[in-house]
Amino acid sequence: MKISARNQIAGTVKTIKKGPVSTEVVITIAGGGEMVSSITTTSAEKLKLKEGGKVYAIVKASEVMIAID
Amino acid sequence: MKISARNQIAGTVKTIKKGPVSTEVVITIAGGGEMVSSITTTSAEKLKLKEGGKVYAIVKASEVMIAID
Amino acid sequence: MKISARNQIAGTVKTIKKGPVSTEVVITIAGGGEMVSSITTTSAEKLKLKEGGKVYAIVKASEVMIAID
Amino acid sequence: MKISARNQIAGTVKTIKKGPVSTEVVITIAGGGEMVSSITTTSAEKLKLKEGGKVYAIVKASEVMIAID
Amino acid sequence: MKISARNQIAGTVKTIKKGPVSTEVVITIAGGGEMVSSITTTSAEKLKLKEGGKVYAIVKASEVMIAID
Amino acid sequence: MKISARNQIAGTVKTIKKGPVSTEVVITIAGGGEMVSSITTTSAEKLKLKEGGKVYAIVKASEVMIAID
């Protein structure tokens, strides 16, 4: 499947924090940075996410804001 | 100002494509990747964005999906 | 690629309306309903979307509101 | 009330999974498909959602991505 | 129609800036503040939005970030 | 830090409801209205949010829908 989302950033799962409905996933990306995702716990289980697993952080361009110092 | 958004990724503006209402900004981030943002043209002008400028791509964790191969 | 987004609805492209930065795509889904997507024009071109083409409308669960009459 | 959101899809509540802050609602739509929504538990209670109830899944067009096989 | 979105803020349309696909609407709210919305031009036309018209700005709680000074 | 988000509304934290992953924050804004935000509990803790604290509700323009009566 090829998706329209313009941001598809490769990374590795660092931590997973599961709640009853929502799960927070921290991803280490190239260059040493981190991205954080909040998805449904059902999705996290369907994807069988685990620490150390290879993933992509996917973000639609309209969800990306820009800030300056 | 300090914001709750969990994703705050430093980068450099690569290209700016202005439309009458929306503007697309491509940002080069650490590690060689790219992020793409679509914001209002008014915002792009208020921030005086220009190619080569230092920026942060800001994304709320609830907007980040996860994909696996 | 398998993505965490919980909504992945099959359909057929009905119309495409291209602007300089944003493109609106109307999709006919099973049961006769329609979904409407606004993506970047760059994405629409990369996916080579055309009327009659088979696509999926993808939506993260946290973007779906519920209404009652 | 009439809302600008372009996606307003009629369906029936299939399941409700309540957490302390977030609630996941699965909706059966026409044509046999499903949509999944994550809303605040407060909202789910205010709308008095229950299994079998008639609802609409509401999504802003800018939140809809497109994928192809 | 009653919608799950937790933010429903009454206001008056101040300005409308139409593009071919997206339209930006500035809304004056109680207390003198402003809110800005970007919707599809098709939606703006369907709602027959005009300057001075009474509207509500609707936002899902998961789209609201928090910042501190 | 200056951010592109067009909606930056000053207010005071009224209530905080913490879950294991998500936290709901109700904010009183000027004019007597309220806004509701759902953020990660980690973010709420990093910002040290507490009732009575001064905050801003931040929303990207593309997340704001418009409704009419």
Tab-separated table of C-alpha atoms in Angstrom:
chain	number	residue	atom	x	y	z
A	1	MET	CA	0.000	0.000	0.000
A	2	LYS	CA	1.245	3.462	-0.940
A	3	ILE	CA	-0.199	6.349	1.046
A	4	SER	CA	-0.541	10.072	0.291
A	5	ALA	CA	0.928	11.145	3.648
A	6	ARG	CA	4.026	13.198	2.872
A	7	ASN	CA	5.885	12.377	6.091
A	8	GLN	CA	7.098	8.782	6.356
A	9	ILE	CA	10.054	8.694	8.699
A	10	ALA	CA	11.921	5.474	9.453
A	11	GLY	CA	12.763	4.671	13.055
A	12	THR	CA	12.970	2.141	15.849
A	13	VAL	CA	10.498	1.713	18.704
A	14	LYS	CA	12.112	2.934	21.934
A	15	THR	CA	9.258	2.603	24.432
A	16	ILE	CA	5.604	1.587	24.493
A	17	LYS	CA	3.225	2.769	27.225
A	18	LYS	CA	-0.133	1.009	27.035
A	19	GLY	CA	-3.367	2.364	28.467
A	20	PRO	CA	-6.803	0.760	28.218
A	21	VAL	CA	-7.723	2.721	25.045
A	22	SER	CA	-4.664	4.753	24.002
A	23	THR	CA	-1.028	3.718	23.676
A	24	GLU	CA	1.970	6.038	23.494
A	25	VAL	CA	4.906	4.963	21.351
A	26	VAL	CA	8.296	6.706	21.377
A	27	ILE	CA	10.346	6.198	18.205
A	28	THR	CA	14.052	6.892	17.708
A	29	ILE	CA	14.659	8.337	14.231
A	30	ALA	CA	17.782	8.870	12.133
A	31	GLY	CA	19.988	11.680	13.377
A	32	GLY	CA	19.250	10.806	17.010
A	33	GLY	CA	15.916	12.560	17.358
A	34	GLU	CA	12.690	11.115	18.683
A	35	MET	CA	9.081	11.112	17.565
A	36	VAL	CA	6.087	10.337	19.762
A	37	SER	CA	2.852	8.759	18.565
A	38	SER	CA	-0.447	8.210	20.343
A	39	ILE	CA	-2.545	5.473	18.707
A	40	THR	CA	-5.283	3.150	19.881
A	41	THR	CA	-4.145	0.200	21.958
A	42	THR	CA	-5.987	-2.034	19.502
A	43	SER	CA	-3.767	-0.727	16.683
A	44	ALA	CA	-0.606	-1.210	18.698
A	45	GLU	CA	-1.611	-4.815	19.312
A	46	LYS	CA	-2.630	-5.466	15.695
A	47	LEU	CA	0.775	-4.220	14.508
A	48	LYS	CA	2.453	-6.286	17.271
A	49	LEU	CA	4.657	-3.319	18.111
A	50	LYS	CA	7.553	-4.084	20.430
A	51	GLU	CA	10.619	-2.241	21.620
A	52	GLY	CA	13.414	-2.415	19.066
A	53	GLY	CA	11.036	-3.024	16.159
A	54	LYS	CA	11.489	-1.144	12.870
A	55	VAL	CA	8.630	1.251	12.115
A	56	TYR	CA	7.712	4.373	10.188
A	57	ALA	CA	6.172	7.476	11.749
A	58	ILE	CA	3.512	8.646	9.300
A	59	VAL	CA	2.135	12.202	9.378
A	60	LYS	CA	-0.130	14.036	6.925
A	61	ALA	CA	1.429	17.336	5.789
A	62	SER	CA	-1.579	19.325	7.008
A	63	GLU	CA	-0.776	18.182	10.586
A	64	VAL	CA	2.734	19.653	10.566
A	65	MET	CA	3.136	23.130	12.019
A	66	ILE	CA	6.276	25.240	11.771
A	67	ALA	CA	7.958	27.142	14.567
A	68	ILE	CA	10.929	29.488	14.695
A	69	ASP	CA	13.058	30.578	17.651
B	1	MET	CA	6.431	29.778	24.759
B	2	LYS	CA	6.584	26.068	25.589
B	3	ILE	CA	4.059	23.845	23.822
B	4	SER	CA	2.597	20.429	24.689
B	5	ALA	CA	3.261	18.987	21.202
B	6	ARG	CA	5.586	16.019	21.672
B	7	ASN	CA	7.240	16.262	18.258
B	8	GLN	CA	9.517	19.259	17.791
B	9	ILE	CA	12.057	18.425	15.126
B	10	ALA	CA	14.768	20.887	14.103
B	11	GLY	CA	15.428	21.428	10.413
B	12	THR	CA	16.128	23.814	7.569
B	13	VAL	CA	13.628	25.084	4.998
B	14	LYS	CA	14.389	23.467	1.631
B	15	THR	CA	11.538	24.753	-0.538
B	16	ILE	CA	8.424	26.914	-0.213
B	17	LYS	CA	5.497	26.620	-2.637
B	18	LYS	CA	2.934	29.376	-2.104
B	19	GLY	CA	-0.696	29.162	-3.129
B	20	PRO	CA	-3.381	31.804	-2.521
B	21	VAL	CA	-4.519	30.173	0.761
B	22	SER	CA	-2.187	27.237	1.493
B	23	THR	CA	1.601	27.025	1.381
B	24	GLU	CA	3.686	23.860	1.263
B	25	VAL	CA	7.036	23.877	3.049
B	26	VAL	CA	9.651	21.133	2.677
B	27	ILE	CA	12.087	20.896	5.585
B	28	THR	CA	15.390	19.008	5.700
B	29	ILE	CA	15.878	17.391	9.106
B	30	ALA	CA	18.878	15.806	10.851
B	31	GLY	CA	19.899	12.440	9.412
B	32	GLY	CA	19.087	13.574	5.861
B	33	GLY	CA	15.329	13.029	5.933
B	34	GLU	CA	12.626	15.476	4.946
B	35	MET	CA	9.369	16.635	6.463
B	36	VAL	CA	6.566	18.395	4.598
B	37	SER	CA	4.174	20.912	6.109
B	38	SER	CA	1.063	22.539	4.711
B	39	ILE	CA	0.168	25.769	6.521
B	40	THR	CA	-1.782	28.885	5.626
B	41	THR	CA	0.017	31.343	3.375
B	42	THR	CA	-0.728	34.004	5.978
B	43	SER	CA	1.259	31.992	8.551
B	44	ALA	CA	4.167	31.450	6.180
B	45	GLU	CA	4.317	35.203	5.631
B	46	LYS	CA	3.981	36.087	9.326
B	47	LEU	CA	6.899	33.771	10.151
B	48	LYS	CA	8.848	35.231	7.179
B	49	LEU	CA	9.843	31.730	6.149
B	50	LYS	CA	12.557	31.551	3.511
B	51	GLU	CA	14.699	28.830	2.015
B	52	GLY	CA	17.671	28.031	4.229
B	53	GLY	CA	15.966	29.341	7.373
B	54	LYS	CA	16.148	27.344	10.618
B	55	VAL	CA	12.774	26.004	11.742
B	56	TYR	CA	11.110	23.313	13.823
B	57	ALA	CA	8.490	20.923	12.493
B	58	ILE	CA	5.871	20.628	15.251
B	59	VAL	CA	3.418	17.716	15.400
B	60	LYS	CA	0.951	16.661	18.115
B	61	ALA	CA	1.480	13.008	19.135
B	62	SER	CA	-2.138	12.144	18.303
B	63	GLU	CA	-1.408	13.023	14.642
B	64	VAL	CA	1.414	10.492	14.278
B	65	MET	CA	0.493	7.095	12.870
B	66	ILE	CA	2.781	4.081	12.806
B	67	ALA	CA	3.430	1.776	9.851
B	68	ILE	CA	5.429	-1.398	9.460
B	69	ASP	CA	6.754	-3.072	6.313
C	1	MET	CA	3.176	-1.315	4.277
C	2	LYS	CA	0.661	-1.844	7.078
C	3	ILE	CA	-0.486	1.291	8.887
C	4	SER	CA	-2.002	1.852	12.340
C	5	ALA	CA	-4.880	3.991	10.991
C	6	ARG	CA	-8.097	2.217	11.947
C	7	ASN	CA	-10.164	3.526	9.039
C	8	GLN	CA	-9.208	2.123	5.637
C	9	ILE	CA	-12.225	2.344	3.368
C	10	ALA	CA	-12.146	1.077	-0.215
C	11	GLY	CA	-13.600	3.254	-2.948
C	12	THR	CA	-13.321	4.708	-6.435
C	13	VAL	CA	-12.198	8.219	-7.347
C	14	LYS	CA	-15.205	10.222	-8.545
C	15	THR	CA	-13.726	13.693	-9.066
C	16	ILE	CA	-10.400	15.482	-8.643
C	17	LYS	CA	-10.179	19.259	-8.232
C	18	LYS	CA	-6.587	20.494	-8.375
C	19	GLY	CA	-5.376	23.760	-6.901
C	20	PRO	CA	-1.792	25.036	-6.865
C	21	VAL	CA	-1.073	23.531	-3.403
C	22	SER	CA	-4.148	21.551	-2.320
C	23	THR	CA	-6.240	19.034	-4.249
C	24	GLU	CA	-9.734	17.849	-3.347
C	25	VAL	CA	-10.641	14.250	-4.160
C	26	VAL	CA	-14.182	12.861	-3.957
C	27	ILE	CA	-14.356	9.080	-3.484
C	28	THR	CA	-17.393	6.826	-3.950
C	29	ILE	CA	-17.450	4.109	-1.279
C	30	ALA	CA	-19.397	0.873	-0.871
C	31	GLY	CA	-23.065	1.379	-0.052
C	32	GLY	CA	-23.263	4.440	-2.308
C	33	GLY	CA	-21.800	7.008	0.079
C	34	GLU	CA	-19.013	9.463	-0.615
C	35	MET	CA	-15.878	10.547	1.184
C	36	VAL	CA	-13.938	13.733	0.502
C	37	SER	CA	-10.195	14.154	0.960
C	38	SER	CA	-8.002	17.225	0.770
C	39	ILE	CA	-4.336	16.375	0.160
C	40	THR	CA	-1.374	18.201	-1.327
C	41	THR	CA	-1.331	18.449	-5.094
C	42	THR	CA	2.147	16.936	-5.017
C	43	SER	CA	0.709	13.816	-3.333
C	44	ALA	CA	-2.132	13.552	-5.817
C	45	GLU	CA	0.409	13.643	-8.636
C	46	LYS	CA	2.795	11.165	-6.988
C	47	LEU	CA	-0.069	8.682	-6.579
C	48	LYS	CA	-1.166	9.398	-10.190
C	49	LEU	CA	-4.759	9.653	-9.020
C	50	LYS	CA	-7.344	9.701	-11.775
C	51	GLU	CA	-11.114	9.442	-11.976
C	52	GLY	CA	-12.263	5.834	-11.789
C	53	GLY	CA	-9.127	4.672	-10.025
C	54	LYS	CA	-9.372	2.302	-7.037
C	55	VAL	CA	-8.237	3.890	-3.764
C	56	TYR	CA	-8.587	3.674	0.004
C	57	ALA	CA	-9.657	6.570	2.202
C	58	ILE	CA	-7.433	6.402	5.282
C	59	VAL	CA	-8.368	8.156	8.536
C	60	LYS	CA	-6.812	7.929	12.007
C	61	ALA	CA	-9.414	7.028	14.669
C	62	SER	CA	-8.633	10.178	16.665
C	63	GLU	CA	-9.859	12.273	13.695
C	64	VAL	CA	-13.335	10.711	13.650
C	65	MET	CA	-16.053	12.557	15.554
C	66	ILE	CA	-19.500	11.181	16.273
C	67	ALA	CA	-22.810	12.981	15.804
C	68	ILE	CA	-26.390	12.055	16.592
C	69	ASP	CA	-29.620	13.517	15.241
D	1	MET	CA	-26.580	22.589	13.322
D	2	LYS	CA	-24.942	22.210	9.912
D	3	ILE	CA	-21.205	21.620	9.907
D	4	SER	CA	-18.529	22.203	7.253
D	5	ALA	CA	-17.038	18.700	7.644
D	6	ARG	CA	-17.326	17.021	4.242
D	7	ASN	CA	-17.547	13.454	5.562
D	8	GLN	CA	-20.778	12.621	7.392
D	9	ILE	CA	-21.332	8.892	7.187
D	10	ALA	CA	-24.390	7.228	8.713
D	11	GLY	CA	-23.937	4.068	10.761
D	12	THR	CA	-24.776	2.060	13.850
D	13	VAL	CA	-22.671	1.726	16.997
D	14	LYS	CA	-21.193	-1.783	17.133
D	15	THR	CA	-18.966	-1.610	20.221
D	16	ILE	CA	-17.905	0.920	22.841
D	17	LYS	CA	-14.675	0.531	24.834
D	18	LYS	CA	-14.443	3.086	27.640
D	19	GLY	CA	-11.196	4.202	29.257
D	20	PRO	CA	-10.825	6.846	31.971
D	21	VAL	CA	-10.187	9.659	29.432
D	22	SER	CA	-10.609	8.199	25.928
D	23	THR	CA	-13.329	5.968	24.504
D	24	GLU	CA	-13.129	3.908	21.327
D	25	VAL	CA	-16.309	3.486	19.291
D	26	VAL	CA	-16.661	1.042	16.387
D	27	ILE	CA	-19.395	1.946	13.902
D	28	THR	CA	-20.917	-0.278	11.211
D	29	ILE	CA	-21.574	1.728	8.055
D	30	ALA	CA	-23.578	1.060	4.899
D	31	GLY	CA	-22.032	-1.518	2.598
D	32	GLY	CA	-20.817	-3.581	5.552
D	33	GLY	CA	-17.670	-1.622	6.375
D	34	GLU	CA	-16.623	-0.274	9.743
D	35	MET	CA	-15.298	3.026	11.033
D	36	VAL	CA	-13.479	3.542	14.313
D	37	SER	CA	-13.573	6.717	16.381
D	38	SER	CA	-11.612	7.737	19.456
D	39	ILE	CA	-13.321	10.515	21.432
D	40	THR	CA	-13.244	11.684	25.029
D	41	THR	CA	-15.183	9.549	27.484
D	42	THR	CA	-16.989	12.713	28.547
D	43	SER	CA	-18.285	13.152	24.980
D	44	ALA	CA	-19.372	9.532	24.725
D	45	GLU	CA	-21.369	9.985	27.935
D	46	LYS	CA	-22.865	13.339	26.900
D	47	LEU	CA	-24.101	11.783	23.643
D	48	LYS	CA	-25.347	8.741	25.621
D	49	LEU	CA	-23.830	6.441	23.014
D	50	LYS	CA	-24.892	2.819	23.257
D	51	GLU	CA	-24.513	-0.262	21.099
D	52	GLY	CA	-27.107	-0.334	18.327
D	53	GLY	CA	-27.605	3.434	18.387
D	54	LYS	CA	-27.779	5.407	15.118
D	55	VAL	CA	-24.853	7.794	14.660
D	56	TYR	CA	-22.838	9.657	12.044
D	57	ALA	CA	-19.070	9.424	11.708
D	58	ILE	CA	-17.866	12.956	10.994
D	59	VAL	CA	-14.450	13.664	9.467
D	60	LYS	CA	-12.945	16.894	8.122
D	61	ALA	CA	-11.684	16.466	4.527
D	62	SER	CA	-8.174	17.561	5.504
D	63	GLU	CA	-7.936	14.491	7.794
D	64	VAL	CA	-8.576	12.000	4.994
D	65	MET	CA	-5.510	10.491	3.322
D	66	ILE	CA	-5.574	8.399	0.161
D	67	ALA	CA	-3.796	5.100	-0.413
D	68	ILE	CA	-3.424	2.847	-3.428
D	69	ASP	CA	-2.423	-0.799	-3.626
E	1	MET	CA	-27.396	17.337	14.893
E	2	LYS	CA	-25.349	17.078	18.084
E	3	ILE	CA	-21.639	16.415	17.648
E	4	SER	CA	-19.014	14.940	19.988
E	5	ALA	CA	-16.525	17.776	19.378
E	6	ARG	CA	-15.867	19.392	22.759
E	7	ASN	CA	-15.064	22.862	21.409
E	8	GLN	CA	-18.020	24.732	19.923
E	9	ILE	CA	-17.301	28.441	20.122
E	10	ALA	CA	-19.798	31.035	18.922
E	11	GLY	CA	-18.569	33.902	16.775
E	12	THR	CA	-19.048	36.136	13.775
E	13	VAL	CA	-17.334	35.839	10.406
E	14	LYS	CA	-14.820	38.681	10.035
E	15	THR	CA	-13.137	37.851	6.717
E	16	ILE	CA	-13.241	35.149	4.043
E	17	LYS	CA	-10.307	34.501	1.697
E	18	LYS	CA	-11.221	32.076	-1.064
E	19	GLY	CA	-8.739	29.986	-3.009
E	20	PRO	CA	-9.533	27.411	-5.697
E	21	VAL	CA	-9.577	24.500	-3.200
E	22	SER	CA	-9.105	25.957	0.307
E	23	THR	CA	-10.779	28.923	1.971
E	24	GLU	CA	-9.570	30.743	5.072
E	25	VAL	CA	-12.181	32.140	7.435
E	26	VAL	CA	-11.402	34.523	10.311
E	27	ILE	CA	-13.986	34.505	13.115
E	28	THR	CA	-14.382	37.043	15.904
E	29	ILE	CA	-15.297	35.295	19.169
E	30	ALA	CA	-16.622	36.521	22.520
E	31	GLY	CA	-14.060	38.410	24.562
E	32	GLY	CA	-12.584	40.036	21.458
E	33	GLY	CA	-10.363	37.168	20.326
E	34	GLU	CA	-10.186	35.618	16.892
E	35	MET	CA	-10.163	32.094	15.535
E	36	VAL	CA	-8.991	31.083	12.069
E	37	SER	CA	-10.335	28.145	10.074
E	38	SER	CA	-9.179	26.604	6.831
E	39	ILE	CA	-11.902	24.574	5.112
E	40	THR	CA	-12.613	23.503	1.545
E	41	THR	CA	-14.013	26.190	-0.710
E	42	THR	CA	-16.863	23.816	-1.514
E	43	SER	CA	-17.813	23.755	2.194
E	44	ALA	CA	-17.649	27.525	2.492
E	45	GLU	CA	-20.014	27.800	-0.458
E	46	LYS	CA	-22.398	25.115	0.793
E	47	LEU	CA	-22.692	26.922	4.140
E	48	LYS	CA	-23.098	30.252	2.265
E	49	LEU	CA	-20.644	31.858	4.635
E	50	LYS	CA	-20.484	35.637	4.458
E	51	GLU	CA	-18.879	38.393	6.497
E	52	GLY	CA	-20.967	39.251	9.535
E	53	GLY	CA	-22.672	35.854	9.619
E	54	LYS	CA	-23.105	33.989	12.912
E	55	VAL	CA	-21.091	30.761	13.088
E	56	TYR	CA	-19.499	28.302	15.487
E	57	ALA	CA	-15.852	27.291	15.390
E	58	ILE	CA	-15.806	23.539	16.026
E	59	VAL	CA	-12.653	21.730	17.186
E	60	LYS	CA	-12.138	18.161	18.414
E	61	ALA	CA	-10.420	18.079	21.825
E	62	SER	CA	-7.590	15.926	20.489
E	63	GLU	CA	-6.620	18.797	18.139
E	64	VAL	CA	-6.097	21.316	20.948
E	65	MET	CA	-2.542	21.711	22.238
E	66	ILE	CA	-1.569	23.653	25.333
E	67	ALA	CA	1.249	26.166	25.649
E	68	ILE	CA	2.660	28.128	28.571
E	69	ASP	CA	4.815	31.251	28.586
F	1	MET	CA	9.379	30.058	20.090
F	2	LYS	CA	6.876	31.424	17.579
F	3	ILE	CA	4.555	28.877	15.983
F	4	SER	CA	2.564	28.901	12.727
F	5	ALA	CA	-0.693	27.780	14.420
F	6	ARG	CA	-3.232	30.552	13.792
F	7	ASN	CA	-5.296	29.924	16.939
F	8	GLN	CA	-3.558	30.863	20.179
F	9	ILE	CA	-6.204	31.602	22.782
F	10	ALA	CA	-5.306	32.688	26.303
F	11	GLY	CA	-7.073	31.061	29.229
F	12	THR	CA	-6.903	29.524	32.684
F	13	VAL	CA	-6.875	25.826	33.531
F	14	LYS	CA	-10.216	24.896	35.109
F	15	THR	CA	-9.898	21.127	35.523
F	16	ILE	CA	-7.405	18.358	34.762
F	17	LYS	CA	-8.474	14.717	34.408
F	18	LYS	CA	-5.491	12.382	34.161
F	19	GLY	CA	-5.573	8.929	32.634
F	20	PRO	CA	-2.643	6.550	32.200
F	21	VAL	CA	-1.853	7.800	28.670
F	22	SER	CA	-4.221	10.709	27.886
F	23	THR	CA	-5.149	13.734	29.984
F	24	GLU	CA	-8.149	15.997	29.466
F	25	VAL	CA	-7.741	19.686	30.299
F	26	VAL	CA	-10.639	22.154	30.470
F	27	ILE	CA	-9.635	25.780	29.947
F	28	THR	CA	-11.696	28.895	30.708
F	29	ILE	CA	-11.159	31.528	28.012
F	30	ALA	CA	-11.965	35.221	27.765
F	31	GLY	CA	-15.666	35.959	27.356
F	32	GLY	CA	-16.593	33.099	29.681
F	33	GLY	CA	-16.337	30.237	27.212
F	34	GLU	CA	-14.438	26.996	27.634
F	35	MET	CA	-12.063	24.978	25.517
F	36	VAL	CA	-11.196	21.317	26.037
F	37	SER	CA	-7.871	19.714	25.171
F	38	SER	CA	-6.783	16.096	25.163
F	39	ILE	CA	-2.998	15.701	25.354
F	40	THR	CA	-0.634	12.981	26.528
F	41	THR	CA	-0.261	12.659	30.275
F	42	THR	CA	3.486	12.961	29.773
F	43	SER	CA	2.957	16.408	28.197
F	44	ALA	CA	0.656	17.532	30.987
F	45	GLU	CA	3.336	16.567	33.500
F	46	LYS	CA	6.196	18.154	31.555
F	47	LEU	CA	4.275	21.456	31.433
F	48	LYS	CA	3.406	21.050	35.151
F	49	LEU	CA	-0.175	22.026	34.389
F	50	LYS	CA	-2.311	22.766	37.432
F	51	GLU	CA	-5.737	24.226	38.034
F	52	GLY	CA	-5.679	28.014	37.926
F	53	GLY	CA	-2.551	28.137	35.773
F	54	LYS	CA	-2.350	30.498	32.793
F	55	VAL	CA	-2.160	28.700	29.460
F	56	TYR	CA	-2.840	29.080	25.755
F	57	ALA	CA	-5.040	26.749	23.739
F	58	ILE	CA	-3.232	26.236	20.422
F	59	VAL	CA	-5.040	24.955	17.320
F	60	LYS	CA	-3.895	24.718	13.687
F	61	ALA	CA	-6.351	26.462	11.331
F	62	SER	CA	-6.862	23.281	9.315
F	63	GLU	CA	-8.358	21.633	12.443
F	64	VAL	CA	-11.109	24.238	12.839
F	65	MET	CA	-14.472	23.415	11.286
F	66	ILE	CA	-17.358	25.855	10.930
F	67	ALA	CA	-20.976	25.212	11.807
F	68	ILE	CA	-24.135	27.266	11.414
F	69	ASP	CA	-27.485	26.920	13.143
